[in-house]
Coordinates of C-alpha atoms in Angstrom, one line a residue:
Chain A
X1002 CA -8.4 -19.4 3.0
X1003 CA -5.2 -20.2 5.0
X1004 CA -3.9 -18.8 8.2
X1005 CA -2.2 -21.2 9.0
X1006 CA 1.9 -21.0 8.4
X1007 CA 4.0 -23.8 6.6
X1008 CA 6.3 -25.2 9.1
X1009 CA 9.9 -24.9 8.2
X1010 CA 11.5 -28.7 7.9
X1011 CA 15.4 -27.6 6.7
X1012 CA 16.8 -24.4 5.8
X1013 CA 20.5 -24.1 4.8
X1014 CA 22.7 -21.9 1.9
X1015 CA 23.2 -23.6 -0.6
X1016 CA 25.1 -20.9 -3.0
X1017 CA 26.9 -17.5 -2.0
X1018 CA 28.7 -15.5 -3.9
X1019 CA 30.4 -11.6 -3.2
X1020 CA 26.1 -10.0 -3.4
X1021 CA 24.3 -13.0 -3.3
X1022 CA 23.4 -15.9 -1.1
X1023 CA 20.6 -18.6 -1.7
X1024 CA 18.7 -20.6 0.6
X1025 CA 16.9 -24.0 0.0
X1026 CA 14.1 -24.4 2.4
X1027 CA 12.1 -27.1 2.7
X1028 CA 8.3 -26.2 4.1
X1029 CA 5.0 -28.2 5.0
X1030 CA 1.9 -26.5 4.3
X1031 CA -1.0 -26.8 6.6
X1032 CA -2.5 -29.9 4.3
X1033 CA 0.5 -31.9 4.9
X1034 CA 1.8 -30.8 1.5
X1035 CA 6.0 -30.9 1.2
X1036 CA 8.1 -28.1 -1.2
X1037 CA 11.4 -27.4 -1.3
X1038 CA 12.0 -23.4 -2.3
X1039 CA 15.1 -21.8 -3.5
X1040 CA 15.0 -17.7 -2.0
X1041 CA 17.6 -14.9 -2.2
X1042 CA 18.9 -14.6 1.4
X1043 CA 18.3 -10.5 2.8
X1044 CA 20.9 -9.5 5.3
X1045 CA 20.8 -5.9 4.2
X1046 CA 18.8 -3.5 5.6
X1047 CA 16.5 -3.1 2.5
X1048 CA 16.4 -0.6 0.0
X1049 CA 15.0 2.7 -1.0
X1050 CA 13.1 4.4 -3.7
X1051 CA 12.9 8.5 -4.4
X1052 CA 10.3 10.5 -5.6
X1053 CA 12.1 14.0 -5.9
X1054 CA 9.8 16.9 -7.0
X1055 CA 10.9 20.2 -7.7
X1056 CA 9.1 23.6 -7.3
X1057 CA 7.9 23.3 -10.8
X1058 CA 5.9 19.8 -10.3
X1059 CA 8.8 18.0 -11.9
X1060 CA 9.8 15.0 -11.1
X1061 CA 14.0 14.0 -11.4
X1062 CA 15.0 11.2 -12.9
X1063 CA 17.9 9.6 -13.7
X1064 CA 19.6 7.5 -16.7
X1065 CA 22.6 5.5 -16.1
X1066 CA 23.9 2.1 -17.0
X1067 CA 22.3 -1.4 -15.6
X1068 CA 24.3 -4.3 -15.6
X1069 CA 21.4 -6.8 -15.3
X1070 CA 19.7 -5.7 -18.3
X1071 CA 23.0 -4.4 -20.2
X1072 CA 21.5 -1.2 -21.2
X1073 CA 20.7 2.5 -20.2
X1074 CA 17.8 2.7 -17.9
X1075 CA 15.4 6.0 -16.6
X1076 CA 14.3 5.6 -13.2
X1077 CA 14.5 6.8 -10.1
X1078 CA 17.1 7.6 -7.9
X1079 CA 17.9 4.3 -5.4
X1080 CA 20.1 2.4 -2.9
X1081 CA 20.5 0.7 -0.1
X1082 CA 19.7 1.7 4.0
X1083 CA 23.0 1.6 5.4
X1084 CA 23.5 0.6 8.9
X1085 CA 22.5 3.3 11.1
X1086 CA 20.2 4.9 8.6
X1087 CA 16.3 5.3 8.5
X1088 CA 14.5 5.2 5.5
X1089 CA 14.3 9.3 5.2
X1090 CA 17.9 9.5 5.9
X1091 CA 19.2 6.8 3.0
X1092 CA 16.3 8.8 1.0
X1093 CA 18.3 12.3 0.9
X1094 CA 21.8 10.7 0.8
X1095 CA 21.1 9.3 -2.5
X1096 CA 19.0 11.8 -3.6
X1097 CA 22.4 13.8 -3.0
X1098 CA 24.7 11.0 -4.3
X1099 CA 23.1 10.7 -7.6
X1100 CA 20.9 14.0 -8.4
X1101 CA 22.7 16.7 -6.8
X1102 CA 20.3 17.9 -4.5
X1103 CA 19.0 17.1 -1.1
X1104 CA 15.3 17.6 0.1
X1105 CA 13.7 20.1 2.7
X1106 CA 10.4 17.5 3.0
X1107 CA 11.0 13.5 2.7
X1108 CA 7.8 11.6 3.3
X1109 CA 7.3 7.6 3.5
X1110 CA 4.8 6.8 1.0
X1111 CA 4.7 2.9 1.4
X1112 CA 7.0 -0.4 1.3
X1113 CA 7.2 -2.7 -1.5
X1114 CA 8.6 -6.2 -2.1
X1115 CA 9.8 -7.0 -5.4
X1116 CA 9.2 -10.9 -6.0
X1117 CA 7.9 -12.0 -2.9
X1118 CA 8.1 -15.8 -3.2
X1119 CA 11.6 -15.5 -4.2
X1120 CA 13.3 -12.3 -2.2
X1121 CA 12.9 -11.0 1.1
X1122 CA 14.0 -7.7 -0.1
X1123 CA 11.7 -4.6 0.8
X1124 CA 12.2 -0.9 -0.6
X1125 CA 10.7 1.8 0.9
X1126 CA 9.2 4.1 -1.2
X1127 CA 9.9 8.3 -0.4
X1128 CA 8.7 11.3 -1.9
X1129 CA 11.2 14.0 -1.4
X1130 CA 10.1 18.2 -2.1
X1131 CA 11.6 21.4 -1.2
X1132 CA 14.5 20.3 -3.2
X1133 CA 18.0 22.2 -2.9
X1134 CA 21.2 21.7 -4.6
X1135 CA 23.6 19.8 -3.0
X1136 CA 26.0 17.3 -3.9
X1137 CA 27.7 14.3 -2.1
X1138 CA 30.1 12.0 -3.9
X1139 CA 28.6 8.5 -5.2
X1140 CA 30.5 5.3 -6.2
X1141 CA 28.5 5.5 -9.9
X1142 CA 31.5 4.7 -12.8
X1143 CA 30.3 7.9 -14.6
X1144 CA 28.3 11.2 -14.3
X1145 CA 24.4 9.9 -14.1
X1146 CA 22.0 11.9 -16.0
X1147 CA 19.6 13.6 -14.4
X1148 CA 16.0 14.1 -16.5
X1149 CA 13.2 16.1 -15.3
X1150 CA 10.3 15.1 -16.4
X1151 CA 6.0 17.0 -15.2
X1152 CA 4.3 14.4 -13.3
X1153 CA 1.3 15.7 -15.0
X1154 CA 2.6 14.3 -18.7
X1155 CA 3.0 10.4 -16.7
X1156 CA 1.6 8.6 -19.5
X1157 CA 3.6 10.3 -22.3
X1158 CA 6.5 9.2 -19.6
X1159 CA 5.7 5.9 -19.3
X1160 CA 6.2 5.2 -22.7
X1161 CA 9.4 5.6 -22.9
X1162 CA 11.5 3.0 -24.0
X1163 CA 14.1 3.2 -21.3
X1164 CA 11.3 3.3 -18.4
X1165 CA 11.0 -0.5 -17.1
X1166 CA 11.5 -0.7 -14.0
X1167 CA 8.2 -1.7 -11.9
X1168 CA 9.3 -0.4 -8.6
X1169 CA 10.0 3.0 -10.2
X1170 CA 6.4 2.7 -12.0
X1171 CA 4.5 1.8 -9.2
X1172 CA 6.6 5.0 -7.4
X1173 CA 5.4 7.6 -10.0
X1174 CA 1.6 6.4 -9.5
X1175 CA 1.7 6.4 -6.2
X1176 CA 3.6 9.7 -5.6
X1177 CA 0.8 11.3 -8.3
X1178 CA -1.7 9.5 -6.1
X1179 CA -0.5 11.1 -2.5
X1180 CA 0.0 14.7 -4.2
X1181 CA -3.4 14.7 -5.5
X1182 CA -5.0 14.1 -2.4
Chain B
X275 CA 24.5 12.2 -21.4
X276 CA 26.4 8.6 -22.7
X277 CA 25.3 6.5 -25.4
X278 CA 28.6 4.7 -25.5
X279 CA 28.0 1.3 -24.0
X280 CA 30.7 -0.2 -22.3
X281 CA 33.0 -2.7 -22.8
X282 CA 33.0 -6.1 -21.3
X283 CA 36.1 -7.3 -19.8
X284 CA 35.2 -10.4 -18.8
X285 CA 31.9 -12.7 -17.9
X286 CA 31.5 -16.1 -15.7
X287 CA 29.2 -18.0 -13.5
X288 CA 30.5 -17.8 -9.8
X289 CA 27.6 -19.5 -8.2
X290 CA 24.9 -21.7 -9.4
X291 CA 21.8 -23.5 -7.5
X292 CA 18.9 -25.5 -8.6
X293 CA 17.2 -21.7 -9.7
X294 CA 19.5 -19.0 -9.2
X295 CA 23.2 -18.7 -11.4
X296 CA 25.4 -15.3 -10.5
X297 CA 27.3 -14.0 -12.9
X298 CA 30.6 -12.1 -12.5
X299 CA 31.5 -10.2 -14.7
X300 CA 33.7 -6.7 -15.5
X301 CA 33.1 -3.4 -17.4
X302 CA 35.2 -0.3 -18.9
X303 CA 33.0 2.4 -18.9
X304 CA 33.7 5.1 -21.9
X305 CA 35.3 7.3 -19.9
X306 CA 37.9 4.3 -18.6
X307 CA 36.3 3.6 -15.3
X308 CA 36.1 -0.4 -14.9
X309 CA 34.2 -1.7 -12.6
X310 CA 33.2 -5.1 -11.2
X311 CA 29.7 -6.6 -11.1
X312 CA 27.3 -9.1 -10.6
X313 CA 23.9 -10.2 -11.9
X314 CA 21.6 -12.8 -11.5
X315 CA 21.7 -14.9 -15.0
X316 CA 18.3 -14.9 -17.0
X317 CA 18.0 -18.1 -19.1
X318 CA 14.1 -18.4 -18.7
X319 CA 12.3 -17.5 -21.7
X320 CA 10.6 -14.4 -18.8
X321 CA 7.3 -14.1 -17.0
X322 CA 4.0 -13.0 -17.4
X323 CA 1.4 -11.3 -14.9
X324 CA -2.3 -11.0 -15.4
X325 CA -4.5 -8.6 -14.4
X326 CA -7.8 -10.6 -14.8
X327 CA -11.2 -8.2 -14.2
X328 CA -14.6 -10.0 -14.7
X329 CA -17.6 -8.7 -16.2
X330 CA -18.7 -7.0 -12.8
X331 CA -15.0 -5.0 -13.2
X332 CA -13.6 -6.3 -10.7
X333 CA -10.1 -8.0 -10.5
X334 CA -9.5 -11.1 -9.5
X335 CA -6.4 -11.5 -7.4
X336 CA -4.4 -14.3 -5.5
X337 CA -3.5 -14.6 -2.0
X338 CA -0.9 -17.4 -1.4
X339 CA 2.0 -18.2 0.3
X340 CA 5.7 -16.6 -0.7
X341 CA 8.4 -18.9 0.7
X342 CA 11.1 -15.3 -0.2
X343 CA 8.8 -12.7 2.5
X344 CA 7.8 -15.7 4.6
X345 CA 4.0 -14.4 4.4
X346 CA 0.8 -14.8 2.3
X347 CA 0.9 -12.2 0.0
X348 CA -2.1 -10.9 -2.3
X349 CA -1.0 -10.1 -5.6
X350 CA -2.0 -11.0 -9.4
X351 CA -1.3 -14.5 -10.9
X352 CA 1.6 -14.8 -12.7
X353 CA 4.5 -17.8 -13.6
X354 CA 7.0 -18.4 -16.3
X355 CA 6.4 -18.0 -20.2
X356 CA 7.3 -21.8 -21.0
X357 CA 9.2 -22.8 -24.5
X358 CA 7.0 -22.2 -27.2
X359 CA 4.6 -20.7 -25.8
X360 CA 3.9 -16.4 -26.3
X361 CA 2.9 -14.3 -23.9
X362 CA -0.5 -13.9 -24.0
X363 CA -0.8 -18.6 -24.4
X364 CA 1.1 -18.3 -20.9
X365 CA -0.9 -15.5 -19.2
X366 CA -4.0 -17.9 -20.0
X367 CA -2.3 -21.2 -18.8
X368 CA -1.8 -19.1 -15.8
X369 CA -4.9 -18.0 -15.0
X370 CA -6.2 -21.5 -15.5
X371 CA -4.0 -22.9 -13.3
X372 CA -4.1 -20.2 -10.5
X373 CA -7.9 -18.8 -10.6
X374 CA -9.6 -21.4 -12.6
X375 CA -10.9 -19.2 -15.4
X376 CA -9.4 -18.8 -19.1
X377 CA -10.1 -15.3 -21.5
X378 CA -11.8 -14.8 -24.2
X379 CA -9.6 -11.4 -24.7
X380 CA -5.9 -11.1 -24.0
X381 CA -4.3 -7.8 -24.6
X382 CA -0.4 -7.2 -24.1
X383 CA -0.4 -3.8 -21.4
X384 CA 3.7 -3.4 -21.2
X385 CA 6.8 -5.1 -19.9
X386 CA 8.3 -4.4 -17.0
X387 CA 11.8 -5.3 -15.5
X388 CA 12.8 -6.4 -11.8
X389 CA 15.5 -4.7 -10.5
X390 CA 17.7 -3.5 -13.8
X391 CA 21.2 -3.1 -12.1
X392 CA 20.8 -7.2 -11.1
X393 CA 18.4 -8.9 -13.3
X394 CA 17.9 -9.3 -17.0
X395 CA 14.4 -10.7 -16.1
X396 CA 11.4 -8.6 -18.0
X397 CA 7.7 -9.6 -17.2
X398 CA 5.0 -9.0 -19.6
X399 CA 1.7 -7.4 -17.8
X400 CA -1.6 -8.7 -19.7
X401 CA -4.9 -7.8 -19.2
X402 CA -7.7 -10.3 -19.0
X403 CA -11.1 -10.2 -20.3
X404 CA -14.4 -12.0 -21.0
X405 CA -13.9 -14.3 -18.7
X406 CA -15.1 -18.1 -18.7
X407 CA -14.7 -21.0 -16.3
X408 CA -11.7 -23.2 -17.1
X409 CA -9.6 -25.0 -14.1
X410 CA -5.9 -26.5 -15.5
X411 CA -3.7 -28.4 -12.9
X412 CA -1.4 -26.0 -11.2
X413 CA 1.8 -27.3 -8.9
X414 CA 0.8 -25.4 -6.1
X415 CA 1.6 -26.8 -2.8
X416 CA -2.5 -25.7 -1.4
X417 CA -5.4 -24.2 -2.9
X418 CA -5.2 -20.6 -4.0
X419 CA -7.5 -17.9 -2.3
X420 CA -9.3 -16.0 -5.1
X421 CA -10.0 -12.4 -4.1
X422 CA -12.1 -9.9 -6.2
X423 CA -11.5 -6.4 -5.5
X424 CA -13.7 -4.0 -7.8
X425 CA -11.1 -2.0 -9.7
X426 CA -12.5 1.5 -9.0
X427 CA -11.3 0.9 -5.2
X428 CA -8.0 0.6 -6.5
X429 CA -6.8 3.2 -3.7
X430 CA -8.3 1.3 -0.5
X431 CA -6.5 -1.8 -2.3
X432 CA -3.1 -0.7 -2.1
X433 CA -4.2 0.1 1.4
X434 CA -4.3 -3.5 2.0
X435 CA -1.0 -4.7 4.1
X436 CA -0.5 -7.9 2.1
X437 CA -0.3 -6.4 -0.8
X438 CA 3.1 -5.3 -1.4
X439 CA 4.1 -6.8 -5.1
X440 CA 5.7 -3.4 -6.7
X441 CA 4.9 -5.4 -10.3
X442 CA 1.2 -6.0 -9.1
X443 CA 0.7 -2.4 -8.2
X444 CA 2.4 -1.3 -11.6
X445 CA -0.1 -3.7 -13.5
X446 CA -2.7 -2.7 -11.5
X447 CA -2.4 1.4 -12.1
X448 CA -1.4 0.4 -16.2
X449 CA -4.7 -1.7 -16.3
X450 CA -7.1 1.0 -15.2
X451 CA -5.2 3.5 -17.3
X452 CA -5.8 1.7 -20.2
X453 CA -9.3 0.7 -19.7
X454 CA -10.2 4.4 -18.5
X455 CA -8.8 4.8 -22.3

């Protein structure tokens, strides 16, 4: 077992572009070991996650077109923390952006990296209840579907086609997790 | 609710490194909205992740460094499906290489996408079983800490800060779903 951290020997951008920027890094391990990595540069303020539940033990998802994967995608509602912002705060802005509603109760259920020896990146995971209806304008192309789906049918959820996302998995479990406790 | 994909304007690379090639490209929505994009370019044939569990039912995970978080992280092996090889060949290259056992049983769970709206990247999450001793040559820079959690703790190992990977705890969660099956 390790504890002790690779010293950094060079780190410099080495591609950029309007979202993205890459760093090479070079990096000796403890064992004297040298590797040069390539990583997705942060600079934003990470990300969030929504778990919105309504009084009927629904939760709200949402269907709209993904550019990566070139198709329609269900997941959950999502952005970025803008400067200024806590987690709870980006939460119920795009909970109101992009479902309509905003939330009476946010809680932080946990942070979660998406490829860790590549990104930086963190999103914050939030369950959001005591929903009400209220709309702010997004920057979304066209109108995003909203889909309610019971958290108790999870499994019948999951396998849908449309559901791939393994941040908005590992949301749903975890939300179903903190409720039943 | 649209079905109507859109249209793509136009498509290029605008930044390439040794890993990592941004694409550019533009869309016209069906209701005439165009918008500009990028997304990280696939070309890799994907990734798998294993969830291995040994005949005690526990799983074996990894704790190594990520050069993208700047920590060790504790996660599941994984690495790249390579040409010509399936899924289920690369989850047991994988775990040769990264906890020095092969399967006797290999069982496809689901696949899982990234980030949707900036990757075209899908992992495939395999379950492991019937363990037996088998160590390949990996290209890690140090050995890999080998950590076995018994499954049924599954809630005290989220708990556990260096575990953050949102496709690990996905995998994790489908794994015990479908062995509770």
């Amino acid at each position: 077992m390790s504890d002790r951290y690779p010293e950094t020997l060079h780190c410099s951008t080495v591609a950029r572009s309007r979202l993205f920027r890459v760093e090479a890094l070079g990096l000796r391990f403890s064992n004297g070991a040298e590797v040069e990595y390539e990583r997705l540069g942060g600079g934003s303020h990470g990300a969030v996650l929504v778990v919105p539940i309504n009084e009927r033990g629904e939760v709200l998802l949402i269907r709209e077109y993904a550019a990566g994967t070139g198709r329609y995608e269900l997941g959950l509602p999502k952005g970025r923390i803008e400067a200024g912002e806590d987690c709870l705060q980006a939460a119920n802005r795009e909970l109101m952006e992009e479902v309509g509603c905003g939330a009476e109760q946010l809680t932080a259920l946990r942070s979660v990296t998406l490829a860790p020896a590549y990104f930086s990146h963190r999103t914050e995971l939030v369950l959001a209840e005591q929903l009400f209806e209220r709309r702010l304008p997004g920057d979304e192309p066209e109108p995003i579907e909203v889909v309610a789906w019971p958290l108790d049918g999870l499994g019948r959820l999951l396998a849908e086609a449309e559901l791939t996302e393994a941040r908005s998995i590992a949301a749903l479990y975890v939300a179903r997790d903190h409720l039943q406790r």
